[in-house]
Coordinates of C-alpha atoms and ligand atoms in Angstrom, one line a residue:
Chain I
M1 CA -144.5 -120.7 70.3
A2 CA -144.1 -118.7 67.2
V3 CA -141.9 -116.2 69.0
S4 CA -139.2 -118.8 69.7
V5 CA -139.0 -120.2 66.2
P6 CA -136.4 -117.7 64.8
Q7 CA -134.0 -118.7 67.6
M8 CA -134.0 -122.4 66.8
G9 CA -130.9 -123.7 65.1
Y10 CA -128.6 -121.1 66.8
P11 CA -126.5 -121.9 69.8
R12 CA -127.6 -119.9 72.8
W13 CA -124.3 -118.1 73.3
L14 CA -124.5 -116.7 69.7
G15 CA -127.7 -115.0 70.5
Q16 CA -126.3 -113.6 73.7
L17 CA -123.2 -112.3 71.9
G18 CA -125.3 -110.7 69.3
Q19 CA -127.4 -109.0 72.0
A20 CA -124.3 -107.8 73.8
L21 CA -122.8 -106.4 70.6
S22 CA -126.0 -104.7 69.5
S23 CA -126.5 -103.2 73.0
L24 CA -122.9 -102.0 72.8
F25 CA -123.1 -100.4 69.4
F26 CA -126.7 -99.5 68.8
S27 CA -127.7 -98.2 72.1
S28 CA -126.3 -94.8 71.6
R29 CA -125.8 -92.8 68.4
S30 CA -122.2 -91.9 69.1
S31 CA -121.2 -95.6 69.4
R32 CA -123.0 -96.2 66.2
R33 CA -121.0 -93.6 64.5
M34 CA -117.7 -95.1 65.8
L35 CA -118.8 -98.4 64.4
A36 CA -119.4 -96.8 61.0
L37 CA -115.9 -95.4 60.9
G38 CA -114.4 -98.7 62.2
L39 CA -116.2 -100.6 59.4
F40 CA -115.1 -98.1 56.8
F41 CA -111.4 -98.5 57.6
G42 CA -111.7 -102.3 58.3
I43 CA -113.3 -103.0 54.9
W44 CA -110.7 -100.8 53.2
Q45 CA -107.9 -102.7 54.9
L46 CA -109.5 -106.0 54.0
L47 CA -109.9 -105.0 50.3
C48 CA -106.2 -104.1 50.1
A49 CA -105.1 -107.2 52.0
V50 CA -106.9 -109.5 49.5
N51 CA -105.8 -107.4 46.5
F52 CA -109.3 -106.9 45.5
D53 CA -109.6 -106.5 41.7
V54 CA -113.2 -106.7 40.3
F55 CA -113.7 -103.7 38.0
I56 CA -112.2 -101.5 40.8
N57 CA -108.6 -102.3 41.5
F58 CA -107.3 -102.1 45.0
Q59 CA -103.8 -103.5 44.3
F60 CA -102.1 -100.1 44.1
V61 CA -104.3 -98.4 46.7
P62 CA -102.3 -97.8 49.9
S63 CA -103.9 -99.6 52.8
P64 CA -104.9 -97.8 56.0
V65 CA -101.8 -99.2 57.8
E66 CA -99.5 -97.7 55.1
V67 CA -101.3 -94.4 55.2
F68 CA -101.0 -94.4 59.0
K69 CA -97.2 -95.0 58.7
A70 CA -97.0 -92.1 56.2
T71 CA -98.9 -89.9 58.6
L72 CA -96.5 -90.7 61.4
T73 CA -93.6 -89.8 59.2
F74 CA -95.4 -86.6 58.2
F75 CA -96.1 -85.6 61.8
T76 CA -92.4 -86.1 62.8
E77 CA -91.1 -83.6 60.3
N78 CA -92.7 -80.2 61.1
P79 CA -96.3 -80.6 59.8
W80 CA -97.6 -77.4 61.3
V81 CA -96.3 -75.1 58.5
H82 CA -98.4 -77.1 56.1
F83 CA -101.5 -77.0 58.3
R84 CA -101.1 -73.3 59.0
S85 CA -100.8 -72.4 55.3
S86 CA -103.8 -74.5 54.2
I87 CA -106.0 -73.4 57.1
G88 CA -105.2 -69.8 56.4
R89 CA -106.1 -70.1 52.7
V90 CA -109.4 -71.9 53.4
F91 CA -110.2 -69.5 56.2
W92 CA -109.7 -66.2 54.3
G93 CA -111.4 -67.5 51.2
Y94 CA -114.3 -68.7 53.3
V95 CA -114.6 -65.5 55.3
V96 CA -114.8 -63.4 52.2
A97 CA -117.1 -65.8 50.4
S98 CA -119.6 -66.1 53.3
G99 CA -119.6 -62.4 53.9
L100 CA -120.1 -61.5 50.3
G101 CA -122.4 -64.4 49.6
V102 CA -124.8 -63.6 52.5
L103 CA -124.8 -59.9 51.7
L104 CA -125.4 -60.2 48.0
G105 CA -127.8 -63.1 48.5
I106 CA -130.0 -61.0 50.8
M107 CA -129.9 -58.0 48.4
I108 CA -130.7 -60.1 45.4
G109 CA -133.5 -61.8 47.2
W110 CA -135.0 -58.6 48.6
F111 CA -134.5 -56.0 45.7
A112 CA -135.7 -56.8 42.2
V113 CA -133.3 -54.3 40.8
V114 CA -130.3 -55.9 42.4
E115 CA -131.4 -59.3 41.1
D116 CA -131.7 -58.0 37.6
L117 CA -128.3 -56.3 37.7
L118 CA -126.3 -59.0 39.5
L119 CA -127.8 -62.4 39.0
P120 CA -127.2 -62.9 35.3
P121 CA -123.4 -62.5 35.4
L122 CA -123.2 -64.5 38.6
E123 CA -125.3 -67.3 37.1
L124 CA -122.9 -67.3 34.1
L125 CA -119.8 -67.7 36.4
R126 CA -121.4 -70.2 38.8
P127 CA -120.9 -73.4 36.7
I128 CA -117.2 -72.7 36.1
P129 CA -115.2 -75.2 38.2
A130 CA -112.4 -73.9 40.5
V131 CA -109.7 -75.6 38.5
A132 CA -110.6 -73.6 35.4
W133 CA -109.9 -70.4 37.3
I134 CA -106.2 -71.3 37.9
P135 CA -104.8 -69.5 34.8
L136 CA -106.8 -66.4 35.5
A137 CA -105.9 -66.5 39.2
I138 CA -102.3 -66.5 38.2
L139 CA -102.8 -63.6 35.8
M140 CA -105.1 -61.5 38.0
F141 CA -103.5 -61.7 41.4
P142 CA -100.3 -60.1 42.5
N143 CA -99.0 -63.2 44.3
A144 CA -99.7 -66.9 44.6
E145 CA -101.1 -66.6 48.1
S146 CA -104.0 -64.3 47.1
G147 CA -104.6 -66.4 44.0
M148 CA -105.1 -69.5 46.2
I149 CA -107.4 -67.6 48.5
F150 CA -109.4 -66.6 45.4
I151 CA -109.8 -70.3 44.4
T152 CA -111.1 -71.4 47.8
F153 CA -113.4 -68.3 47.7
V154 CA -114.8 -69.4 44.4
G155 CA -115.6 -72.8 45.9
A156 CA -117.4 -71.4 49.0
F157 CA -119.1 -68.4 47.4
F158 CA -121.8 -69.9 45.2
P159 CA -123.4 -72.3 47.6
V160 CA -123.7 -69.5 50.2
L161 CA -125.1 -67.1 47.6
I162 CA -127.7 -69.5 46.1
S163 CA -128.9 -70.8 49.5
T164 CA -129.3 -67.2 50.8
I165 CA -131.3 -66.1 47.8
N166 CA -133.5 -69.2 48.2
G167 CA -134.0 -68.5 51.9
V168 CA -135.1 -64.9 51.4
E169 CA -137.4 -65.8 48.5
S170 CA -139.1 -68.6 50.3
T171 CA -139.7 -66.4 53.4
L172 CA -141.1 -63.7 51.2
S173 CA -143.4 -66.3 49.6
D174 CA -144.9 -67.1 53.0
T175 CA -147.9 -64.9 52.8
V176 CA -149.0 -65.4 56.4
L177 CA -145.7 -64.4 57.9
I178 CA -145.5 -61.2 55.8
R179 CA -149.1 -60.4 56.6
V180 CA -148.4 -60.9 60.3
G181 CA -145.8 -58.1 60.0
Q182 CA -148.0 -55.9 57.9
C183 CA -150.9 -55.8 60.3
L184 CA -148.6 -55.0 63.2
G185 CA -147.7 -51.9 61.3
A186 CA -144.3 -53.1 60.1
K187 CA -142.5 -51.0 57.5
P188 CA -140.3 -52.8 54.9
W189 CA -137.3 -52.4 57.2
H190 CA -139.1 -54.2 60.1
I191 CA -140.3 -56.9 57.8
F192 CA -136.8 -57.3 56.6
K193 CA -135.2 -57.4 60.0
D194 CA -137.7 -59.3 62.1
I195 CA -139.2 -61.6 59.5
V196 CA -137.1 -62.1 56.3
V197 CA -133.7 -62.4 57.9
P198 CA -134.6 -64.8 60.7
G199 CA -136.9 -66.7 58.3
S200 CA -134.0 -67.3 55.8
L201 CA -131.5 -68.2 58.5
P202 CA -132.0 -72.0 58.2
S203 CA -131.3 -71.8 54.5
I204 CA -128.3 -69.4 55.0
A205 CA -126.9 -71.8 57.5
S206 CA -127.1 -74.7 55.1
G207 CA -125.3 -72.6 52.5
L208 CA -122.6 -71.7 55.0
V209 CA -122.1 -75.4 55.9
I210 CA -121.9 -76.5 52.3
G211 CA -119.7 -73.5 51.5
M212 CA -117.3 -74.6 54.3
G213 CA -116.9 -78.0 52.8
N214 CA -116.5 -76.6 49.3
A215 CA -113.7 -74.4 50.4
W216 CA -111.7 -77.4 51.5
F217 CA -112.9 -79.3 48.4
C218 CA -111.0 -76.6 46.3
L219 CA -107.9 -76.7 48.5
V220 CA -105.9 -79.1 46.3
T221 CA -106.9 -77.1 43.2
A222 CA -105.8 -73.9 45.0
E223 CA -102.4 -75.3 46.1
I224 CA -101.4 -76.4 42.7
L225 CA -100.3 -72.8 42.7
A226 CA -98.4 -73.2 45.9
G227 CA -94.6 -73.2 46.0
R228 CA -93.8 -75.3 49.1
Y229 CA -96.4 -75.6 51.8
G230 CA -99.9 -76.8 52.3
I231 CA -101.8 -80.1 52.7
G232 CA -103.2 -79.8 49.2
Y233 CA -99.7 -79.1 47.9
I234 CA -98.3 -82.3 49.5
T235 CA -101.1 -84.3 48.0
W236 CA -100.5 -82.9 44.6
E237 CA -96.7 -83.2 44.9
S238 CA -96.9 -86.8 46.1
Y239 CA -98.9 -87.6 43.0
V240 CA -96.3 -86.0 40.7
T241 CA -93.6 -88.0 42.4
S242 CA -95.7 -91.2 42.5
N243 CA -95.5 -91.6 46.3
Y244 CA -98.9 -92.9 47.0
P245 CA -99.5 -93.2 50.7
P246 CA -99.1 -89.4 51.4
I247 CA -101.7 -88.8 48.7
V248 CA -104.3 -90.7 50.6
M249 CA -103.0 -89.1 53.8
G250 CA -103.5 -85.7 52.3
M251 CA -107.0 -86.6 51.1
L252 CA -108.0 -87.9 54.6
L253 CA -106.5 -84.8 56.3
I254 CA -108.5 -82.5 54.1
G255 CA -111.6 -84.7 54.7
L256 CA -111.0 -84.5 58.4
M257 CA -110.5 -80.8 58.5
G258 CA -113.4 -80.2 56.2
A259 CA -115.7 -82.3 58.3
A260 CA -114.5 -80.7 61.5
S261 CA -114.9 -77.1 60.2
S262 CA -118.3 -77.8 58.7
W263 CA -119.4 -79.3 62.0
A264 CA -118.2 -76.2 63.8
V265 CA -120.1 -73.9 61.4
S266 CA -123.3 -75.9 61.8
R267 CA -123.0 -75.9 65.6
A268 CA -122.4 -72.1 65.5
M269 CA -125.5 -71.7 63.3
E270 CA -127.6 -73.9 65.5
A271 CA -126.6 -71.7 68.4
L272 CA -128.0 -68.7 66.4
M273 CA -131.3 -70.5 66.0
P274 CA -132.5 -71.7 69.4
W275 CA -136.0 -71.9 68.1
R276 CA -135.3 -74.9 65.9
V277 CA -135.9 -78.4 67.0
I278 CA -135.0 -81.3 64.7
K279 CA -136.5 -84.6 65.7
K280 CA -135.4 -87.5 63.4
Q281 CA -136.9 -90.9 63.1
G282 CA -135.2 -93.1 65.7
S283 CA -133.3 -90.4 67.6
V284 CA -133.7 -90.1 71.3
Chain J
M1 CA -153.8 -46.6 87.9
T2 CA -155.8 -47.7 84.9
T3 CA -154.0 -50.1 82.6
Q4 CA -155.0 -50.4 79.0
L5 CA -156.8 -53.6 79.8
E6 CA -159.4 -51.6 81.9
Q7 CA -160.1 -48.9 79.4
R8 CA -163.2 -49.0 77.2
Q9 CA -162.9 -47.9 73.7
T10 CA -166.5 -47.8 72.5
T11 CA -166.0 -44.7 70.4
K12 CA -163.7 -46.0 67.8
G13 CA -164.0 -49.0 65.5
A14 CA -166.9 -48.1 63.2
V15 CA -166.6 -50.2 60.0
Q16 CA -168.4 -49.3 56.8
V17 CA -168.3 -51.7 53.8
E18 CA -169.9 -50.1 50.7
G19 CA -170.7 -51.8 47.5
L20 CA -167.7 -54.1 47.8
S21 CA -166.9 -56.5 45.0
V22 CA -163.9 -58.7 44.5
T23 CA -163.0 -60.5 41.3
F24 CA -159.8 -62.6 41.1
R25 CA -158.0 -62.8 37.7
N26 CA -155.8 -65.8 37.2
R27 CA -154.4 -66.5 33.7
G28 CA -157.3 -64.8 32.0
Q29 CA -159.8 -66.6 34.1
E30 CA -162.1 -64.5 36.2
T31 CA -163.6 -65.6 39.5
H32 CA -166.3 -63.3 40.9
V33 CA -165.9 -63.9 44.6
L34 CA -167.7 -61.1 46.4
N35 CA -170.7 -59.2 45.0
Q36 CA -171.9 -55.8 46.2
I37 CA -171.3 -56.4 49.9
Q38 CA -173.0 -53.8 52.1
L39 CA -172.2 -53.9 55.8
G40 CA -172.2 -51.4 58.7
I41 CA -170.7 -52.2 62.0
K42 CA -171.0 -50.1 65.1
P43 CA -168.1 -49.3 67.4
G44 CA -167.6 -52.1 69.9
E45 CA -169.9 -54.5 68.1
F46 CA -169.1 -58.2 67.9
V47 CA -170.1 -59.4 64.4
C48 CA -169.8 -63.0 63.2
L49 CA -169.5 -63.9 59.5
L50 CA -171.0 -67.3 58.9
G51 CA -171.2 -69.1 55.6
P52 CA -170.4 -72.3 53.7
S53 CA -166.8 -72.9 52.6
G54 CA -165.7 -70.9 49.6
C55 CA -168.3 -68.2 50.0
G56 CA -165.7 -65.5 50.4
K57 CA -165.5 -65.0 54.2
S58 CA -161.7 -64.8 54.3
T59 CA -161.7 -62.6 51.2
L60 CA -164.0 -60.1 52.8
L61 CA -161.8 -60.1 56.0
N62 CA -158.7 -59.7 53.9
V63 CA -160.1 -56.7 52.1
I64 CA -161.0 -55.1 55.5
A65 CA -157.4 -55.9 56.7
G66 CA -156.0 -54.2 53.5
F67 CA -154.3 -57.4 52.2
I68 CA -156.5 -57.5 49.1
K69 CA -157.7 -54.5 47.0
P70 CA -161.3 -54.6 46.1
T71 CA -162.4 -54.5 42.4
A72 CA -165.2 -52.1 43.3
G73 CA -166.5 -50.4 46.4
Y74 CA -164.6 -49.5 49.5
V75 CA -164.1 -50.1 53.2
M76 CA -163.9 -47.3 55.8
V77 CA -162.8 -47.7 59.4
D78 CA -163.7 -44.6 61.4
Q79 CA -164.4 -42.6 58.3
A80 CA -160.9 -43.4 56.8
P81 CA -160.8 -45.4 53.6
I82 CA -158.7 -48.6 53.8
T83 CA -155.8 -48.7 51.3
R84 CA -153.2 -50.9 53.1
P85 CA -152.7 -53.1 56.2
G86 CA -152.1 -51.3 59.4
A87 CA -151.8 -51.7 63.1
D88 CA -155.3 -50.2 63.7
R89 CA -156.7 -53.5 62.4
G90 CA -155.5 -56.5 64.4
F91 CA -155.6 -59.9 62.7
V92 CA -155.8 -63.4 64.1
F93 CA -155.1 -66.0 61.5
Q94 CA -156.5 -69.5 61.4
Q95 CA -153.0 -71.0 61.0
Y96 CA -150.6 -70.8 63.9
S97 CA -148.9 -67.6 62.9
L98 CA -146.5 -66.7 65.8
L99 CA -143.0 -66.0 64.4
P100 CA -141.2 -69.2 65.2
W101 CA -137.9 -67.3 66.0
K102 CA -139.5 -65.2 68.7
T103 CA -140.6 -66.1 72.2
A104 CA -144.2 -65.5 73.3
F105 CA -143.1 -62.3 74.9
Q106 CA -141.1 -61.1 71.8
N107 CA -144.0 -62.0 69.5
I108 CA -146.5 -59.9 71.5
E109 CA -144.0 -57.1 72.0
L110 CA -143.3 -56.7 68.3
G111 CA -146.1 -54.3 67.3
L112 CA -145.3 -52.0 70.3
K113 CA -141.6 -52.1 69.4
I114 CA -142.4 -51.2 65.8
R115 CA -144.5 -48.3 67.1
G116 CA -141.5 -47.1 69.1
M117 CA -142.9 -47.5 72.6
A118 CA -140.3 -47.3 75.4
K119 CA -138.9 -50.6 76.6
G120 CA -140.2 -50.3 80.2
D121 CA -143.8 -49.4 79.1
R122 CA -143.7 -52.2 76.6
T123 CA -142.7 -54.9 79.1
E124 CA -145.3 -53.8 81.6
L125 CA -148.1 -53.8 79.1
V126 CA -147.1 -57.2 77.6
H127 CA -146.9 -58.7 81.1
D128 CA -150.4 -57.4 81.9
Y129 CA -151.7 -59.2 78.8
L130 CA -149.7 -62.3 79.4
N131 CA -151.1 -62.6 82.9
R132 CA -154.6 -61.9 81.6
V133 CA -154.5 -64.9 79.2
G134 CA -152.5 -67.2 81.6
L135 CA -149.3 -67.2 79.5
Y136 CA -147.0 -65.3 81.9
K137 CA -145.3 -68.6 82.9
H138 CA -144.7 -69.3 79.2
R139 CA -143.5 -65.8 78.2
N140 CA -140.0 -67.2 77.3
S141 CA -141.3 -70.2 75.4
Y142 CA -140.9 -70.5 71.6
P143 CA -144.0 -71.3 69.6
H144 CA -142.9 -74.9 69.1
Q145 CA -142.9 -75.3 72.8
M146 CA -146.5 -74.2 73.2
S147 CA -149.8 -76.0 72.6
G148 CA -152.1 -74.9 69.8
G149 CA -154.4 -73.2 72.3
M150 CA -151.5 -71.3 73.9
Q151 CA -150.3 -70.2 70.5
Q152 CA -153.7 -68.8 69.6
R153 CA -154.0 -67.0 72.9
A154 CA -150.7 -65.4 72.2
S155 CA -151.8 -64.5 68.7
I156 CA -155.0 -62.8 70.0
V157 CA -152.9 -60.9 72.6
R158 CA -150.4 -59.9 69.9
A159 CA -153.2 -58.2 68.0
L160 CA -154.9 -56.7 71.1
V161 CA -151.8 -55.2 72.7
N162 CA -151.7 -52.6 69.9
S163 CA -155.2 -51.5 70.9
P164 CA -156.6 -51.8 67.4
S165 CA -159.9 -50.2 66.5
V166 CA -161.0 -53.5 64.9
L167 CA -160.0 -57.1 65.6
L168 CA -160.3 -59.3 62.6
M169 CA -160.4 -63.0 63.3
D170 CA -160.4 -65.7 60.6
E171 CA -161.6 -69.0 62.0
P172 CA -159.0 -68.6 64.9
F173 CA -160.2 -71.6 66.8
A174 CA -160.9 -74.0 63.9
A175 CA -157.8 -76.0 64.5
L176 CA -158.4 -76.6 68.2
D177 CA -160.1 -79.5 69.9
A178 CA -163.6 -78.9 71.2
Q179 CA -162.7 -78.5 74.9
T180 CA -160.0 -75.9 74.1
R181 CA -162.2 -74.2 71.7
H182 CA -164.9 -73.6 74.3
M183 CA -162.4 -72.3 76.8
M184 CA -161.0 -69.9 74.1
Q185 CA -164.4 -68.6 73.3
E186 CA -165.1 -67.8 76.9
L187 CA -161.7 -66.2 77.3
L188 CA -162.2 -64.1 74.2
L189 CA -165.6 -62.9 75.4
D190 CA -164.1 -62.1 78.8
I191 CA -161.4 -59.9 77.3
W192 CA -163.8 -58.3 74.8
E193 CA -166.2 -57.3 77.6
D194 CA -163.4 -55.3 79.0
L195 CA -162.0 -53.8 75.8
K196 CA -165.1 -53.5 73.7
T197 CA -163.1 -53.5 70.6
T198 CA -165.1 -54.0 67.4
V199 CA -164.6 -57.7 66.4
I200 CA -165.3 -59.3 63.1
F201 CA -165.2 -63.0 63.6
V202 CA -165.3 -65.5 60.7
T203 CA -166.5 -69.0 61.4
H204 CA -168.4 -71.8 59.9
D205 CA -169.5 -73.1 63.3
I206 CA -173.1 -72.0 64.0
E207 CA -172.9 -72.6 67.7
E208 CA -169.7 -70.5 67.9
A209 CA -171.3 -67.7 66.0
I210 CA -174.4 -67.5 68.2
F211 CA -172.4 -67.9 71.4
L212 CA -170.0 -65.0 70.6
G213 CA -171.8 -62.5 68.4
D214 CA -174.0 -59.5 68.9
R215 CA -175.1 -60.1 65.3
I216 CA -174.6 -62.8 62.7
C217 CA -174.2 -62.1 59.0
I218 CA -174.9 -65.1 57.0
M219 CA -173.2 -65.2 53.6
G220 CA -174.4 -66.8 50.4
V221 CA -172.5 -68.3 47.5
Q222 CA -172.0 -67.7 43.8
P223 CA -170.9 -65.0 44.1
G224 CA -170.5 -64.2 47.8
H225 CA -173.0 -61.9 49.2
I226 CA -174.7 -61.2 52.6
K227 CA -177.8 -63.2 52.5
A228 CA -179.3 -62.5 56.0
E229 CA -178.5 -60.7 59.2
L230 CA -179.6 -61.9 62.6
P231 CA -179.3 -60.0 65.8
I232 CA -178.4 -62.2 68.8
G233 CA -180.2 -60.9 71.9
L234 CA -178.8 -63.4 74.4
R235 CA -177.8 -61.7 77.7
R236 CA -174.2 -60.9 78.4
P237 CA -171.9 -61.9 80.0
R238 CA -172.5 -65.3 78.4
H239 CA -171.6 -68.6 79.9
F240 CA -171.3 -72.0 78.3
D241 CA -174.6 -73.2 80.0
D242 CA -176.4 -70.7 77.8
T243 CA -175.8 -72.9 74.8
L244 CA -178.4 -75.3 76.3
S245 CA -181.1 -72.7 76.7
A246 CA -184.3 -72.8 74.6
E247 CA -183.6 -69.4 73.1
F248 CA -180.1 -70.6 71.9
V249 CA -181.5 -73.8 70.4
A250 CA -184.2 -71.8 68.6
L251 CA -181.6 -69.5 67.1
H252 CA -179.5 -72.4 66.2
R253 CA -182.3 -73.9 64.2
Q254 CA -183.1 -70.7 62.5
V255 CA -179.5 -70.2 61.4
F256 CA -179.1 -73.8 60.4
E257 CA -182.1 -73.6 58.0
C258 CA -180.7 -70.5 56.4
I259 CA -177.2 -71.9 55.9
R260 CA -178.4 -75.2 54.7
E261 CA -179.9 -73.7 51.5
E262 CA -176.6 -72.0 50.7
T263 CA -174.6 -75.1 51.4
M264 CA -176.8 -77.1 49.1
K265 CA -176.3 -74.4 46.4
S266 CA -172.5 -74.5 46.8
M267 CA -172.5 -78.2 46.6
E268 CA -174.6 -78.3 43.4
G269 CA -173.0 -80.4 40.7
C270 CA -171.0 -82.3 43.3
L271 CA -173.9 -84.4 44.5
Ligands
LIG1 N1 -156.0 -65.5 45.0 C1 -157.1 -66.1 44.5 N2 -157.3 -66.3 43.2 C2 -158.4 -66.9 42.7 N3 -159.4 -67.3 43.4 C3 -159.4 -67.1 44.8 C4 -158.2 -66.5 45.4 N4 -158.4 -66.5 46.7 C5 -159.7 -67.1 46.9 N5 -160.2 -67.5 45.7 C6 -161.5 -68.1 45.6 O1 -162.5 -67.2 46.2 C7 -163.5 -68.0 46.8 C8 -163.6 -67.6 48.3 O2 -162.5 -67.9 49.0 P1 -162.4 -67.6 50.5 O3 -161.0 -68.1 51.0 O4 -162.7 -66.2 50.8 O5 -163.5 -68.5 51.1 P2 -164.0 -68.8 52.6 O6 -165.4 -68.4 52.7 O7 -163.0 -68.2 53.5 O8 -163.9 -70.4 52.7 P3 -163.4 -71.3 53.9 O9 -164.5 -71.4 54.8 O10 -163.1 -72.6 53.2 O11 -162.2 -70.7 54.5 C9 -163.1 -69.5 46.7 O12 -163.9 -70.0 45.7 C10 -161.7 -69.4 46.2 O13 -161.4 -70.4 45.3
LIG2 MG1 -161.5 -68.9 54.9

């Protein structure tokens, strides 16, 4: 009796439709994710269509359809040079940042001397936003290209560094793990190689994923220095020339490439850590 | 061919604890944990340390392992004073302590690898031990894929494969269910009968102490000291039926009375 009460008042077909929809969209996690994206663009289009203006004003925001048109135009006139330039700048900045960040992070976490010598200046530089580095980047580097790589480097470096230090320190604070090594006769080198490095890997991985996103995050800033090419450059230039749909296109392309490369990094790191299982609430 | 599993090592593993005291200092506050511990253990002896919670059992074991430096007194293993942890004293922790990033095989192999044993010898020895404790099938499993009992079996083997003079065990079965615990006790005795390594086994389970030990040292509180020692003359090899014998029950009662006093003392002020 009580069970049928909530269904009263609805036509039968409505319940069936709801069930069909929910089995379509909520049965698997990937369809749920598609639904989330669909809703995001749908709501955006709707807000533009009704000229939504309550505190936040959507009247001048390009709608998804306009952005899509701008994207089509962009792709018909040689977009690859822009992609190639931007991907190169992010890639090299990220490679140097992750290499240096992991190396210094491990050294700072492991050796007290290195911590004392390196951490204070690094902590001083850490809060400085990438955009504030632009003048110095122009003054310090021989050409715009290396200056731009430096800006994406700045974005990626600190998350990698800090996460690596945290990973090493938290592994060292795990008394049992360290003692396990000690009573197997491990010298500091073995403890480092067999316990500290793998133990800090999850933390290093999260630093690398965040760093990847941050490198893209700094792309527009970096490409303020650019002469002609780059996704960030187009975004910035469209703003200067008040051509709005390409701005949003540039933003979305950066978002897309940032998300894709972060995903690739996190997959690669998962492959390095086959011992990890992550079981979430509600995952199958 | 004699494998390491068949050798008997009754000549090494003499432990001498002399006038051992430990005081912890934390922010100016001193905790006197162990007071003048005196304990001699013969090579190949199985000694159980029994006592109420907080009496310093783990602390004593940690000093013997070399993890903690004593405030006074010393520990000697085979006439050599202990200053730091080493592979001659294997340790089995209460917590599951296999390295999560290594498989069962790699975990057990680690000590041998550190010592520089050749790959072929290493593999053979580790496989022998894995077979012995029924883990061969699971040699490529990561700890998270193994049950608690399997993990503790692997931890015991990880310590034993280095042929330590002394095996230190800190409540290794406390986290297991009763059934698994009984099986692990029998398995441990079975291996020990072969290896005759000196074992110092910490527990707060009276039955476990009597079932396993050649001798029980009962510790008292405030500060921790050895209150009584009791030889266990039950025949070996022991089987689980023995726990029902009249002799076992009598020992149980005797130990229980002794421990009860200490437990009351350690609970003083709480009741
Ligand atoms: N690092 C430390 N600093 C200060 N006090 C400590 C420290 N380690 C242990 N103690 C104290 O020493 C006493 C003995 O601790 P220990 O862990 O050896 O007891 P235990 O007999 O193993 O107890 P349990 O059966 O609960 O494991 C406790 O009162 C504890 O609070
Ligand atoms: Mg303890």
